[in-house]
Amino acid sequence: MKIKKVVALGAALGVALAGVALAAPANAEPVSNSYVLVGSDTLQDSINALTNGTNVSGSVVRTTAAGATLGNYDAFGSSVIQTKPNGAYFGRPAGSGAGVTALRASITGNPYTPNPNPANVPARVVTGQIDIARSSSGPGSNANSAGLLSYVPYARDAVAYAYNGSNSDLAALTTAQLKQIYESSTPVVIGSTTVKPRIPQSGSGTRNFFLSAIGVTTLGSTVTDANGTTPENDASVLAADEIIPFSAASWIAQSNGATGLNTITNANVKLGAPNGNAAYTGTGNALVPSDAFYASSFGRDTYLVVEYKRVNSSDPAYDPKLAALLNPANATSLTNTGTFASTAGAVKRKFGFLAPSSATPIRAYTTL
Amino acid sequence: MFKKNALRVAMVGVVAGTIIAVSAGAANAAVDPTTGSKGPLYIADANDGSLWPVTTPVPFSQAVIARASDTDLAAVFVGSNDSTGVETFISPRGQETNPSAWLAYAPNDFIQGTKNVSYPSMRLDDNINGSLTAVKAGGNFSVGFAFMKNNYLNVSADGAYFTNITVTPGTGGADPTWEFAVPSTTVPEQPPVGSAEINLQATTIGAVDGTLNLVAPTVGTAKIENPTIVGGLSTSTGTLGEFTVQDTRVVSHPGWTVTTKVDPFVNASDASKVIANTQLGLAPAAAANFTLNPLVTLANPQVAGSANYGGTGAVFAQAGNTSAVPESKFNAALTFVAPANMPAGTYNSKLTLTLTSK
């Protein structure tokens, strides 16, 4: 009998704590006055700058929806978010995959559960709560010309790897070495360094792209956080001799001081040059993306994903304000790729992005 | 009477003036010319900074920006430490520097590390605070930005830059559009602080050997700096430079008169553009750290806009025949106000000082 009471008390406490977390998020973010973006960590900082306003390009640039402010929610933070007035609190989509999944749920009305879900946030109906998903990778095999989603090119990024090393052993790993490191179930030694591979959480577009770029389909057991929640583009997680896929744009943005948070201050943390090709030129706070590296197999187009019919001018559901946000011809649209100081494209360049290789949207997902 | 025992010494100089002409006339006849802006403001395409065609109405949601110059894409709007913030605004005309009367507004910002502003957004939709309802209904307004202080409560000394606009309501759900007034003239290329060197090059003819002399530097340079907009007009200020009258005629001591003559100001690049000498204000004064003898009398200042130098010159200073004043040192404050209908540029003139014995 006593044992049963102890167990019951523990369960009751657990439920109570979870309830507190859901009812009163410690860091509530303002709700959006118009559209909502969630998803990729890689794209969040540059879009935060655009939606909140920035003068990083030399002129104040702010993206609004016909004057209404946007809500751009980070990939990481409090476990739940509320995105629109009186809307549901739901699990924060952490990464590209989770962002697209949440957008699909917002369209279908199916309950959304974040994945991964370390806080055990319950499923929530999020109908109409999300308008755009940030995705650092394309639709892959889900691409379909009759798709219900549209992947609108946002910018060109590249993925390298960050490492924490006191020597140059890990400075210029080849694709073959990287493949070996991430597939191996026994420690891989490069020079005098026993490499310890890390990987961002499973919903990360950066993770998926990097593994694809190096030809890895199954992670080796030396990747200890294969099923973990390691955030992407956060070099502060790196201990000595560890490496992790890292967005070149994010590295450049952090080094340039464009982001609010700088995780690359450790002197031993550096951005590796895959196959000897550096991702950037310049030093200090004046890094510039390398055209050659971004054009290589480590370069990737990134996207903003939206329901196709809302940006299809021949559809009754067409939303001209949403379409304008994604029209690159508009100087301050999210997808603009201009270079003049008052354009969104100029802001994105300060965040380490180049123009995408193609401006043509890709349709995907015939069913949601 | 001036010709009696006349000893004439002439000092001839060249006065070069710089003008910021603000909205003296609107290229867009549909919109009244702007008055009261701190300086010219040009509407441009946010995509590349190209000037927006004045004949093309601007959609309400079109991304457009303000430029400080129509010729220098890199020109910025210059602020000072008096400013702590920047806001864009739409206001009723005449209320541009009265934030409490603004209809809609939004925060903007300086260029990082400076108090200057570059390419502030002029898209009407971007003024997210207040209400755009009245604006979208159509009518006459001003759009621009202001340097602010006191936590955005007040416009700072750096002022507000704006242009008149006329809004046409949208029909059938279409975006409203607006047209704007443009400054009619070209702002001269100059340092971004608006400073310009205005040289006064003084030369003298050979001094007459006698007891009455006017001494001036053989080559003098004066600077007229900080052209600013006062009452919508370009106003530049400077000093004439020191000169001295020496009179050792202790026996006869007949007295003397200094007169000033100013030629019309001619545009350096277009001789057909001439500004009357009435626009040069001149305030006679003793030289710095020099006290004039009470027997010397300074003439009243000539006021820019209504100055009168007459056909033979206006009196600058004079001394009577009580006794000789051995040395009198002078200077003068210059104010040059450009008429609103004259183009910006450099204007040259000759200023002649004549010393005559009574």
XYZ file of N, CA and C in Angstrom, chain B residues 145-238:
282
model
N 10.248 61.608 -43.285
C 10.786 61.073 -42.034
C 11.320 62.222 -41.208
N 11.456 61.965 -39.932
C 11.930 63.019 -39.027
C 13.008 62.458 -38.113
N 13.981 63.288 -37.838
C 14.929 62.992 -36.776
C 14.232 63.303 -35.447
N 14.312 62.376 -34.510
C 13.534 62.504 -33.280
C 14.438 62.592 -32.044
N 13.848 63.082 -30.982
C 14.513 63.078 -29.675
C 13.455 62.896 -28.593
N 13.899 62.833 -27.366
C 12.977 62.658 -26.240
C 12.108 61.414 -26.418
N 12.777 60.302 -26.689
C 12.049 59.038 -26.844
C 10.925 59.156 -27.856
N 11.233 59.756 -28.968
C 10.319 59.851 -30.102
C 9.153 60.816 -29.855
N 9.263 61.625 -28.834
C 8.174 62.567 -28.586
C 8.269 63.790 -29.484
N 9.483 64.208 -29.771
C 9.656 65.469 -30.483
C 10.610 65.325 -31.657
N 10.412 66.181 -32.624
C 11.349 66.260 -33.741
C 12.583 67.028 -33.267
N 13.742 66.515 -33.580
C 14.975 67.137 -33.110
C 15.358 68.323 -33.995
N 16.477 68.914 -33.651
C 16.953 70.063 -34.438
C 17.319 69.675 -35.864
N 17.514 68.393 -36.083
C 17.840 67.951 -37.441
C 16.632 67.950 -38.360
N 15.458 68.083 -37.766
C 14.276 68.378 -38.543
C 13.629 67.208 -39.268
N 12.694 67.570 -40.116
C 11.917 66.594 -40.878
C 12.132 66.825 -42.374
N 12.332 65.741 -43.073
C 12.440 65.770 -44.530
C 11.176 65.129 -45.091
N 10.538 65.801 -46.008
C 9.275 65.259 -46.502
C 8.951 65.831 -47.872
N 7.926 65.267 -48.455
C 7.412 65.775 -49.721
C 5.893 65.798 -49.663
N 5.324 66.737 -50.336
C 3.871 66.753 -50.468
C 3.438 65.578 -51.321
N 2.311 64.990 -50.956
C 1.738 63.942 -51.798
C 0.240 64.180 -51.953
N -0.288 63.669 -53.017
C -1.735 63.670 -53.231
C -2.154 62.232 -53.478
N -3.051 61.732 -52.627
C -3.478 60.338 -52.686
C -4.801 60.234 -53.438
N -4.854 59.264 -54.325
C -6.094 58.960 -55.047
C -6.634 57.635 -54.525
N -7.869 57.614 -54.032
C -8.394 56.359 -53.476
C -8.441 55.266 -54.535
N -8.281 54.020 -54.094
C -8.421 52.901 -55.015
C -9.889 52.614 -55.264
N -10.187 52.155 -56.427
C -11.570 51.802 -56.742
C -11.657 50.315 -57.022
N -12.774 49.756 -56.642
C -12.970 48.329 -56.879
C -11.967 47.460 -56.157
N -11.538 47.895 -54.995
C -10.594 47.116 -54.212
C -9.153 47.307 -54.616
N -8.907 48.172 -55.583
C -7.529 48.401 -56.024
C -6.765 49.223 -54.983
N -5.459 49.083 -55.040
C -4.587 49.854 -54.165
C -4.784 51.344 -54.432
N -4.885 52.166 -53.381
C -4.796 53.614 -53.631
C -3.425 53.943 -54.230
N -3.350 55.050 -54.882
C -2.070 55.487 -55.444
C -1.789 56.909 -54.980
N -0.566 57.308 -55.131
C -0.218 58.671 -54.730
C 0.807 59.269 -55.671
N 0.730 60.576 -55.775
C 1.694 61.335 -56.548
C 2.428 62.277 -55.606
N 3.576 62.700 -56.024
C 4.416 63.473 -55.112
C 5.000 64.687 -55.808
N 5.328 65.673 -55.001
C 6.071 66.830 -55.500
C 7.551 66.501 -55.463
N 8.277 67.045 -56.369
C 9.719 66.800 -56.350
C 10.449 68.134 -56.310
N 11.560 68.152 -55.644
C 12.389 69.353 -55.721
C 12.723 69.644 -57.178
N 12.653 70.869 -57.549
C 12.788 71.194 -58.964
C 14.225 71.350 -59.399
N 15.113 71.293 -58.467
C 16.492 71.606 -58.808
C 17.423 70.506 -58.387
N 18.629 70.628 -58.800
C 19.658 69.648 -58.512
C 20.487 70.107 -57.323
N 20.640 69.219 -56.395
C 21.496 69.532 -55.258
C 22.946 69.391 -55.681
N 23.764 70.356 -55.428
C 25.148 70.260 -55.865
C 25.887 69.161 -55.125
N 26.842 68.580 -55.794
C 27.683 67.598 -55.126
C 28.524 68.317 -54.089
N 28.460 67.854 -52.904
C 29.168 68.506 -51.823
C 29.286 67.523 -50.673
N 30.091 67.855 -49.681
C 30.215 66.960 -48.545
C 28.846 66.734 -47.911
N 28.619 65.531 -47.367
C 27.294 65.203 -46.883
C 26.811 66.087 -45.750
N 27.700 66.762 -45.044
C 27.233 67.624 -43.974
C 26.664 68.907 -44.526
N 26.728 69.079 -45.811
C 26.155 70.271 -46.406
C 27.107 71.442 -46.345
N 28.311 71.219 -45.870
C 29.245 72.322 -45.809
C 29.805 72.606 -47.195
N 30.079 73.807 -47.437
C 30.672 74.169 -48.715
C 31.592 75.346 -48.493
N 32.693 75.283 -49.109
C 33.616 76.393 -48.984
C 33.222 77.497 -49.943
N 33.038 78.646 -49.419
C 32.737 79.799 -50.246
C 33.890 80.762 -50.080
N 34.622 80.866 -51.090
C 35.848 81.653 -50.986
C 35.586 83.121 -51.252
N 36.209 83.929 -50.479
C 36.228 85.368 -50.724
C 37.681 85.717 -50.978
N 38.005 85.899 -52.202
C 39.394 86.160 -52.568
C 39.574 87.667 -52.723
N 40.262 88.234 -51.817
C 40.411 89.684 -51.813
C 41.760 90.083 -52.394
N 41.764 91.011 -53.295
C 43.013 91.586 -53.810
C 42.918 93.096 -53.696
N 44.021 93.724 -53.632
C 44.017 95.183 -53.511
C 44.816 95.802 -54.638
N 44.404 96.957 -54.994
C 45.270 97.727 -55.887
C 46.344 98.364 -55.031
N 47.340 98.859 -55.611
C 48.433 99.417 -54.848
C 47.972 100.551 -53.938
N 48.359 100.473 -52.679
C 47.931 101.483 -51.723
C 48.516 102.848 -52.093
N 47.684 103.857 -51.923
C 48.145 105.211 -52.220
C 49.038 105.694 -51.086
N 50.141 106.172 -51.469
C 51.081 106.643 -50.443
C 50.535 107.922 -49.845
N 50.081 107.855 -48.684
C 49.500 109.027 -48.072
C 49.126 108.711 -46.658
N 48.119 109.359 -46.195
C 47.763 109.222 -44.800
C 46.488 108.439 -44.592
N 45.899 108.023 -45.695
C 44.672 107.241 -45.551
C 44.809 105.964 -46.375
N 44.723 104.837 -45.689
C 44.923 103.554 -46.361
C 43.836 102.550 -45.977
N 43.529 101.728 -46.919
C 42.730 100.534 -46.620
C 43.649 99.349 -46.818
N 43.813 98.575 -45.777
C 44.722 97.446 -45.818
C 43.916 96.150 -45.754
N 44.101 95.357 -46.757
C 43.429 94.050 -46.780
C 44.409 93.014 -47.271
N 44.216 91.805 -46.914
C 45.121 90.768 -47.413
C 45.139 90.767 -48.942
N 46.285 90.575 -49.502
C 46.336 90.509 -50.962
C 45.567 89.313 -51.488
N 45.584 88.253 -50.721
C 44.746 87.107 -51.064
C 44.050 86.660 -49.789
N 42.804 86.809 -49.735
C 42.062 86.407 -48.543
C 41.082 85.306 -48.888
N 40.855 84.450 -47.937
C 39.887 83.362 -48.146
C 38.946 83.318 -46.964
N 37.724 83.369 -47.234
C 36.719 83.220 -46.191
C 35.873 82.011 -46.534
N 35.371 81.359 -45.525
C 34.510 80.204 -45.758
C 33.087 80.528 -45.334
N 32.179 80.153 -46.164
C 30.764 80.243 -45.812
C 30.261 78.821 -45.717
N 29.851 78.447 -44.523
C 29.578 77.042 -44.267
C 28.127 76.809 -43.857
N 27.855 75.538 -43.771
C 26.588 75.073 -43.218
C 25.362 75.694 -43.869
N 25.221 75.533 -45.159
C 23.956 75.975 -45.746
C 22.811 75.176 -45.144
N 21.835 75.867 -44.683
C 20.679 75.202 -44.098
C 19.415 75.755 -44.719
N 18.344 75.070 -44.461
C 17.060 75.520 -44.987
C 16.363 76.337 -43.910
N 16.097 77.576 -44.194
C 15.366 78.446 -43.280
C 14.145 78.948 -44.035
N 13.009 78.606 -43.490
C 11.786 79.006 -44.170
C 11.693 78.428 -45.565
N 12.284 77.288 -45.743
C 12.230 76.623 -47.035
C 13.279 77.104 -48.023
N 14.114 78.014 -47.616
C 15.102 78.565 -48.538
C 16.507 78.245 -48.069
N 17.389 78.093 -49.020
C 18.785 77.816 -48.717
C 19.433 79.067 -48.127
N 20.003 78.914 -46.960
C 20.627 80.043 -46.282
C 22.037 79.655 -45.865
N 23.005 80.389 -46.383
C 24.393 80.132 -46.053
C 24.957 81.339 -45.309
N 25.916 81.099 -44.442
C 26.491 82.200 -43.670
C 28.004 82.140 -43.710
N 28.608 83.276 -43.485
C 30.055 83.341 -43.454
C 30.504 84.718 -42.998
